[in-house]
């Protein structure tokens, strides 16, 4: 096998999954003596013990293309927003202690019949695929990663909302004993996010179970998180344990904290500045490159129609 050594940020997107698989295979084959660090071996072993490990890597859906390199895991996995584990970006070690099994997802509210389903049962019922998505945080940094997951629309179909349901609300777990950040009583825990049902049915709305061709690391929101890449990153809620269908628009975590800065719609728009900074450009994780930010984070062809008749709403913050 030809082994091309390249620096992380030079890994072309076509190699994203094979690279992860390749590392695993090497770790398993050789025990890695002298070749790979203990952390890589440790990671491979942790993955092997994940009850959903055999689901990865899933086949990539080629419909979702990137205009930039994939962000290496060394960067995306070490620079996370996850307030349940602290307000810094270095939350991976703290988050790694979260117990993600057993994990039950409750589906309730305006549905034909409320449902509780174990995460592993859910993941095995759903059509898993890999998608390359950009991610744009409202703080003006961005990354591009290979998520694995399933269309949110498949979960809505399983849930069978009733005719009067208009919104889907997703809640992060709440357990201050495991998540020290939740001891900060001035935050409205649990973290909650929401979409309209029309947004939830859009092809781009994706429920994520994995990344880089393997189960999701805890810092990314294991075992189940959302990815809505045309919106600012705070909409992509992590570690979901409850999904509720409602008639009324929910008050979400960031909106409850600071409605003047973070609203319900939060679609990416370079021309609408945050009250405290410009959204015109973004810093790419890993390379530090500054790139112009795109309307709907470059996903207008998928989602612009959703907002045609909503021009009086505050769509961009
Ligand atoms: N439960 C929960 N979900 C969350 C957050 C959080 O603090 N708690 N942060 C959000 C923000 S601001 C961003 S940018 C993304 C970051 O995802 P990443 O760590 O996978 O890059 O998660 C979002 N989901
Ligand atoms: Mo964010």
GROMACS .gro file of C-alpha atoms and ligand atoms in nm:
model
  342
    1UNK     CA    1   0.000   0.000   0.000
    2UNK     CA    2   0.127   0.343  -0.087
    3UNK     CA    3   0.136   0.553   0.225
    4UNK     CA    4   0.123   0.921   0.154
    5UNK     CA    5   0.221   1.122   0.457
    6UNK     CA    6   0.054   1.459   0.460
    7UNK     CA    7  -0.016   1.715   0.720
    8UNK     CA    8  -0.369   1.693   0.860
    9UNK     CA    9  -0.505   1.992   0.678
   10UNK     CA   10  -0.390   1.855   0.344
   11UNK     CA   11  -0.612   1.547   0.365
   12UNK     CA   12  -0.838   1.571   0.060
   13UNK     CA   13  -1.210   1.526   0.125
   14UNK     CA   14  -1.220   1.210  -0.087
   15UNK     CA   15  -1.001   1.042   0.175
   16UNK     CA   16  -1.188   1.142   0.487
   17UNK     CA   17  -1.349   0.811   0.570
   18UNK     CA   18  -1.077   0.587   0.432
   19UNK     CA   19  -0.828   0.776   0.646
   20UNK     CA   20  -1.020   0.695   0.964
   21UNK     CA   21  -1.067   0.333   0.861
   22UNK     CA   22  -0.701   0.311   0.768
   23UNK     CA   23  -0.593   0.432   1.113
   24UNK     CA   24  -0.818   0.174   1.278
   25UNK     CA   25  -0.694  -0.107   1.063
   26UNK     CA   26  -0.333  -0.018   1.133
   27UNK     CA   27  -0.400   0.005   1.505
   28UNK     CA   28  -0.570  -0.334   1.509
   29UNK     CA   29  -0.318  -0.507   1.280
   30UNK     CA   30   0.014  -0.416   1.424
   31UNK     CA   31  -0.072  -0.311   1.772
   32UNK     CA   32   0.098  -0.009   1.630
   33UNK     CA   33   0.436  -0.071   1.790
   34UNK     CA   34   0.645   0.233   1.719
   35UNK     CA   35   0.415   0.340   1.438
   36UNK     CA   36   0.111   0.494   1.599
   37UNK     CA   37   0.060   0.666   1.927
   38UNK     CA   38  -0.124   0.506   2.218
   39UNK     CA   39  -0.406   0.758   2.181
   40UNK     CA   40  -0.493   0.628   1.836
   41UNK     CA   41  -0.492   0.270   1.963
   42UNK     CA   42  -0.701   0.373   2.263
   43UNK     CA   43  -0.948   0.541   2.036
   44UNK     CA   44  -0.971   0.236   1.811
   45UNK     CA   45  -1.042   0.018   2.114
   46UNK     CA   46  -1.305   0.258   2.248
   47UNK     CA   47  -1.474   0.251   1.910
   48UNK     CA   48  -1.465  -0.127   1.891
   49UNK     CA   49  -1.651  -0.142   2.223
   50UNK     CA   50  -1.922   0.098   2.104
   51UNK     CA   51  -2.235  -0.115   2.050
   52UNK     CA   52  -2.301   0.065   1.721
   53UNK     CA   53  -1.942   0.039   1.588
   54UNK     CA   54  -2.041  -0.210   1.316
   55UNK     CA   55  -2.264   0.055   1.151
   56UNK     CA   56  -1.955   0.254   1.042
   57UNK     CA   57  -1.840   0.370   0.801
   58UNK     CA   58  -2.172   0.426   0.623
   59UNK     CA   59  -2.195   0.489   0.251
   60UNK     CA   60  -2.139   0.852   0.154
   61UNK     CA   61  -2.426   1.039  -0.011
   62UNK     CA   62  -2.254   1.225  -0.296
   63UNK     CA   63  -2.529   1.489  -0.319
   64UNK     CA   64  -2.363   1.699  -0.048
   65UNK     CA   65  -2.039   1.850  -0.174
   66UNK     CA   66  -1.782   2.070  -0.008
   67UNK     CA   67  -1.599   2.370  -0.151
   68UNK     CA   68  -1.309   2.324   0.095
   69UNK     CA   69  -1.101   2.061   0.271
   70UNK     CA   70  -1.243   1.852   0.552
   71UNK     CA   71  -1.136   1.981   0.894
   72UNK     CA   72  -0.907   1.721   1.054
   73UNK     CA   73  -1.045   1.564   1.370
   74UNK     CA   74  -0.744   1.691   1.564
   75UNK     CA   75  -0.896   2.039   1.527
   76UNK     CA   76  -1.273   1.979   1.523
   77UNK     CA   77  -1.249   1.738   1.817
   78UNK     CA   78  -1.054   1.979   2.033
   79UNK     CA   79  -1.249   2.302   1.981
   80UNK     CA   80  -1.611   2.249   2.080
   81UNK     CA   81  -1.904   2.443   2.214
   82UNK     CA   82  -2.075   2.227   2.476
   83UNK     CA   83  -2.184   2.443   2.768
   84UNK     CA   84  -2.297   2.140   2.969
   85UNK     CA   85  -1.924   2.072   3.015
   86UNK     CA   86  -1.795   2.428   3.047
   87UNK     CA   87  -1.782   2.751   2.855
   88UNK     CA   88  -1.432   2.705   2.709
   89UNK     CA   89  -1.362   2.521   2.384
   90UNK     CA   90  -1.162   2.252   2.566
   91UNK     CA   91  -1.448   2.032   2.681
   92UNK     CA   92  -1.353   1.700   2.520
   93UNK     CA   93  -1.200   1.548   2.835
   94UNK     CA   94  -1.495   1.650   3.055
   95UNK     CA   95  -1.749   1.537   2.795
   96UNK     CA   96  -1.577   1.199   2.756
   97UNK     CA   97  -1.711   1.108   3.102
   98UNK     CA   98  -2.077   1.134   2.996
   99UNK     CA   99  -2.245   0.794   3.006
  100UNK     CA  100  -2.407   0.750   2.664
  101UNK     CA  101  -2.544   0.397   2.724
  102UNK     CA  102  -2.810   0.303   2.795
  103UNK     CA  103  -2.963   0.606   2.617
  104UNK     CA  104  -3.334   0.644   2.563
  105UNK     CA  105  -3.492   0.893   2.326
  106UNK     CA  106  -3.841   1.000   2.425
  107UNK     CA  107  -4.078   1.119   2.151
  108UNK     CA  108  -4.386   1.300   2.278
  109UNK     CA  109  -4.623   1.596   2.242
  110UNK     CA  110  -4.852   1.613   1.938
  111UNK     CA  111  -4.791   1.261   1.804
  112UNK     CA  112  -5.027   0.972   1.739
  113UNK     CA  113  -4.869   0.777   2.026
  114UNK     CA  114  -4.579   0.881   2.251
  115UNK     CA  115  -4.278   0.658   2.214
  116UNK     CA  116  -3.958   0.572   2.398
  117UNK     CA  117  -3.684   0.408   2.195
  118UNK     CA  118  -3.331   0.300   2.285
  119UNK     CA  119  -3.065   0.485   2.086
  120UNK     CA  120  -2.919   0.166   1.937
  121UNK     CA  121  -3.263   0.043   1.826
  122UNK     CA  122  -3.326   0.381   1.665
  123UNK     CA  123  -2.990   0.390   1.484
  124UNK     CA  124  -3.050   0.041   1.345
  125UNK     CA  125  -3.396   0.132   1.218
  126UNK     CA  126  -3.277   0.441   1.033
  127UNK     CA  127  -3.110   0.468   0.690
  128UNK     CA  128  -2.754   0.573   0.790
  129UNK     CA  129  -2.539   0.759   0.538
  130UNK     CA  130  -2.237   0.989   0.542
  131UNK     CA  131  -2.264   1.354   0.438
  132UNK     CA  132  -1.997   1.623   0.406
  133UNK     CA  133  -2.136   1.941   0.563
  134UNK     CA  134  -2.004   2.283   0.644
  135UNK     CA  135  -2.072   2.414   0.996
  136UNK     CA  136  -2.078   2.788   1.074
  137UNK     CA  137  -2.079   2.894   1.438
  138UNK     CA  138  -2.242   3.228   1.520
  139UNK     CA  139  -1.902   3.320   1.673
  140UNK     CA  140  -1.762   3.339   1.316
  141UNK     CA  141  -1.554   3.021   1.301
  142UNK     CA  142  -1.634   2.730   1.072
  143UNK     CA  143  -1.544   2.372   0.996
  144UNK     CA  144  -1.633   2.105   0.740
  145UNK     CA  145  -1.687   1.747   0.858
  146UNK     CA  146  -1.813   1.408   0.743
  147UNK     CA  147  -2.119   1.341   0.960
  148UNK     CA  148  -2.292   1.004   0.962
  149UNK     CA  149  -2.661   0.997   1.039
  150UNK     CA  150  -3.010   0.987   0.892
  151UNK     CA  151  -3.259   1.241   0.757
  152UNK     CA  152  -3.460   1.410   1.031
  153UNK     CA  153  -3.762   1.345   0.803
  154UNK     CA  154  -3.723   0.968   0.872
  155UNK     CA  155  -3.751   1.034   1.244
  156UNK     CA  156  -4.057   1.255   1.190
  157UNK     CA  157  -4.215   0.969   0.992
  158UNK     CA  158  -4.146   0.730   1.281
  159UNK     CA  159  -4.293   0.978   1.531
  160UNK     CA  160  -4.616   1.036   1.333
  161UNK     CA  161  -4.702   1.393   1.441
  162UNK     CA  162  -5.070   1.485   1.441
  163UNK     CA  163  -5.218   1.740   1.200
  164UNK     CA  164  -5.194   2.028   1.449
  165UNK     CA  165  -4.818   1.985   1.515
  166UNK     CA  166  -4.618   2.276   1.369
  167UNK     CA  167  -4.280   2.262   1.546
  168UNK     CA  168  -4.031   1.998   1.650
  169UNK     CA  169  -3.842   2.067   1.973
  170UNK     CA  170  -3.525   1.881   2.072
  171UNK     CA  171  -3.391   1.864   2.425
  172UNK     CA  172  -3.042   1.778   2.547
  173UNK     CA  173  -3.020   1.545   2.851
  174UNK     CA  174  -3.025   1.710   3.192
  175UNK     CA  175  -2.806   1.560   3.464
  176UNK     CA  176  -2.595   1.809   3.662
  177UNK     CA  177  -2.421   1.517   3.837
  178UNK     CA  178  -2.265   1.425   3.501
  179UNK     CA  179  -2.259   1.766   3.336
  180UNK     CA  180  -2.091   2.019   3.568
  181UNK     CA  181  -2.195   2.310   3.345
  182UNK     CA  182  -2.557   2.241   3.434
  183UNK     CA  183  -2.483   2.346   3.792
  184UNK     CA  184  -2.477   2.704   3.659
  185UNK     CA  185  -2.835   2.782   3.760
  186UNK     CA  186  -2.861   3.100   3.552
  187UNK     CA  187  -2.878   2.900   3.230
  188UNK     CA  188  -3.219   2.764   3.124
  189UNK     CA  189  -3.127   2.391   3.120
  190UNK     CA  190  -3.187   2.165   2.947
  191UNK     CA  191  -3.046   2.303   2.620
  192UNK     CA  192  -3.341   2.315   2.380
  193UNK     CA  193  -3.366   2.386   2.010
  194UNK     CA  194  -3.646   2.379   1.758
  195UNK     CA  195  -3.742   2.385   1.392
  196UNK     CA  196  -4.065   2.423   1.201
  197UNK     CA  197  -4.198   2.095   1.064
  198UNK     CA  198  -4.130   2.227   0.712
  199UNK     CA  199  -3.763   2.276   0.808
  200UNK     CA  200  -3.756   1.932   0.970
  201UNK     CA  201  -3.876   1.779   0.642
  202UNK     CA  202  -3.606   1.953   0.438
  203UNK     CA  203  -3.350   1.710   0.291
  204UNK     CA  204  -3.061   1.891   0.460
  205UNK     CA  205  -3.192   1.848   0.817
  206UNK     CA  206  -2.983   1.559   0.947
  207UNK     CA  207  -2.976   1.359   1.271
  208UNK     CA  208  -2.614   1.275   1.346
  209UNK     CA  209  -2.487   0.954   1.508
  210UNK     CA  210  -2.128   0.950   1.380
  211UNK     CA  211  -1.838   1.151   1.245
  212UNK     CA  212  -1.518   1.064   1.052
  213UNK     CA  213  -1.658   0.720   0.972
  214UNK     CA  214  -1.712   0.611   1.334
  215UNK     CA  215  -1.954   0.665   1.622
  216UNK     CA  216  -1.982   1.025   1.744
  217UNK     CA  217  -1.726   1.127   2.007
  218UNK     CA  218  -1.885   1.267   2.322
  219UNK     CA  219  -1.760   1.620   2.260
  220UNK     CA  220  -1.954   1.625   1.930
  221UNK     CA  221  -2.280   1.541   2.109
  222UNK     CA  222  -2.294   1.161   2.132
  223UNK     CA  223  -2.498   0.960   2.091
  224UNK     CA  224  -2.741   1.173   1.888
  225UNK     CA  225  -2.726   1.536   1.772
  226UNK     CA  226  -2.875   1.754   1.501
  227UNK     CA  227  -2.699   1.911   1.200
  228UNK     CA  228  -2.880   2.198   1.023
  229UNK     CA  229  -2.590   2.349   0.829
  230UNK     CA  230  -2.775   2.648   0.681
  231UNK     CA  231  -2.827   2.783   1.033
  232UNK     CA  232  -2.579   2.905   1.292
  233UNK     CA  233  -2.421   2.621   1.487
  234UNK     CA  234  -2.616   2.673   1.809
  235UNK     CA  235  -2.926   2.531   1.638
  236UNK     CA  236  -2.745   2.194   1.602
  237UNK     CA  237  -2.833   2.063   1.948
  238UNK     CA  238  -2.624   1.782   2.104
  239UNK     CA  239  -2.695   1.469   2.312
  240UNK     CA  240  -3.070   1.464   2.241
  241UNK     CA  241  -3.285   1.257   2.474
  242UNK     CA  242  -3.629   1.403   2.405
  243UNK     CA  243  -3.811   1.519   2.092
  244UNK     CA  244  -4.144   1.696   2.134
  245UNK     CA  245  -4.393   1.807   1.869
  246UNK     CA  246  -4.578   2.129   1.950
  247UNK     CA  247  -4.825   2.376   1.812
  248UNK     CA  248  -4.646   2.679   1.958
  249UNK     CA  249  -4.299   2.800   1.865
  250UNK     CA  250  -4.064   2.696   2.146
  251UNK     CA  251  -3.846   2.939   2.338
  252UNK     CA  252  -3.502   2.793   2.279
  253UNK     CA  253  -3.198   2.797   2.511
  254UNK     CA  254  -3.011   3.088   2.355
  255UNK     CA  255  -3.327   3.283   2.282
  256UNK     CA  256  -3.430   3.252   2.648
  257UNK     CA  257  -3.086   3.380   2.752
  258UNK     CA  258  -3.040   3.666   2.506
  259UNK     CA  259  -3.325   3.711   2.258
  260UNK     CA  260  -3.174   4.030   2.117
  261UNK     CA  261  -2.875   3.832   1.988
  262UNK     CA  262  -3.001   3.476   1.927
  263UNK     CA  263  -3.341   3.404   1.779
  264UNK     CA  264  -3.544   3.110   1.662
  265UNK     CA  265  -3.456   3.120   1.290
  266UNK     CA  266  -3.080   3.187   1.303
  267UNK     CA  267  -3.017   3.138   0.930
  268UNK     CA  268  -2.663   3.225   0.822
  269UNK     CA  269  -2.641   3.562   0.647
  270UNK     CA  270  -2.311   3.748   0.596
  271UNK     CA  271  -2.496   4.078   0.552
  272UNK     CA  272  -2.670   4.078   0.886
  273UNK     CA  273  -2.414   4.139   1.161
  274UNK     CA  274  -2.445   4.002   1.511
  275UNK     CA  275  -2.511   4.302   1.742
  276UNK     CA  276  -2.150   4.275   1.862
  277UNK     CA  277  -1.954   4.158   1.553
  278UNK     CA  278  -1.965   4.120   1.175
  279UNK     CA  279  -2.082   3.794   1.014
  280UNK     CA  280  -1.924   3.878   0.676
  281UNK     CA  281  -1.639   3.629   0.706
  282UNK     CA  282  -1.537   3.324   0.907
  283UNK     CA  283  -1.218   3.171   1.044
  284UNK     CA  284  -1.169   2.814   0.922
  285UNK     CA  285  -1.072   2.576   1.205
  286UNK     CA  286  -0.734   2.417   1.148
  287UNK     CA  287  -0.598   2.642   0.876
  288UNK     CA  288  -0.698   2.974   1.030
  289UNK     CA  289  -0.788   3.094   0.681
  290UNK     CA  290  -1.048   3.373   0.660
  291UNK     CA  291  -1.324   3.300   0.408
  292UNK     CA  292  -1.626   3.505   0.308
  293UNK     CA  293  -1.941   3.367   0.471
  294UNK     CA  294  -2.217   3.262   0.231
  295UNK     CA  295  -2.592   3.325   0.251
  296UNK     CA  296  -2.753   3.018   0.414
  297UNK     CA  297  -2.392   2.900   0.460
  298UNK     CA  298  -2.398   2.812   0.087
  299UNK     CA  299  -2.710   2.591   0.111
  300UNK     CA  300  -2.963   2.832  -0.046
  301UNK     CA  301  -3.047   2.592  -0.329
  302UNK     CA  302  -3.179   2.348  -0.068
  303UNK     CA  303  -3.352   2.581   0.176
  304UNK     CA  304  -3.423   2.930   0.037
  305UNK     CA  305  -3.779   2.829  -0.063
  306UNK     CA  306  -3.863   2.755   0.300
  307UNK     CA  307  -3.848   3.126   0.380
  308UNK     CA  308  -4.018   3.283   0.074
  309UNK     CA  309  -4.338   3.363   0.263
  310UNK     CA  310  -4.171   3.450   0.594
  311UNK     CA  311  -4.007   3.780   0.501
  312UNK     CA  312  -4.156   3.962   0.800
  313UNK     CA  313  -3.981   3.722   1.041
  314UNK     CA  314  -3.637   3.790   1.190
  315UNK     CA  315  -3.482   3.517   0.977
  316UNK     CA  316  -3.113   3.594   1.022
  317UNK     CA  317  -3.031   3.603   1.390
  318LIG     N1  318  -2.645   2.068   2.416
  318LIG     C1  319  -2.567   2.157   2.349
  318LIG     N2  320  -2.571   2.158   2.215
  318LIG     C2  321  -2.493   2.246   2.148
  318LIG     C3  322  -2.413   2.341   2.215
  318LIG     C4  323  -2.411   2.336   2.357
  318LIG     O1  324  -2.343   2.416   2.427
  318LIG     N3  325  -2.489   2.243   2.421
  318LIG     N4  326  -2.338   2.434   2.143
  318LIG     C5  327  -2.384   2.462   2.007
  318LIG     C6  328  -2.290   2.544   1.930
  318LIG     S1  329  -2.282   2.709   1.967
  318LIG     C7  330  -2.217   2.492   1.827
  318LIG     S2  331  -2.120   2.592   1.729
  318LIG     C8  332  -2.215   2.347   1.801
  318LIG     C9  333  -2.071   2.299   1.807
  318LIG     O2  334  -2.063   2.167   1.762
  318LIG     P1  335  -1.922   2.094   1.759
  318LIG     O3  336  -1.867   2.097   1.899
  318LIG     O4  337  -1.951   1.957   1.710
  318LIG     O5  338  -1.836   2.173   1.666
  318LIG     O6  339  -2.293   2.272   1.893
  318LIG    C10  340  -2.415   2.334   1.929
  318LIG     N5  341  -2.494   2.243   2.010
  319LIG    MO1  342  -2.183   2.804   1.790
   0.00000   0.00000   0.00000
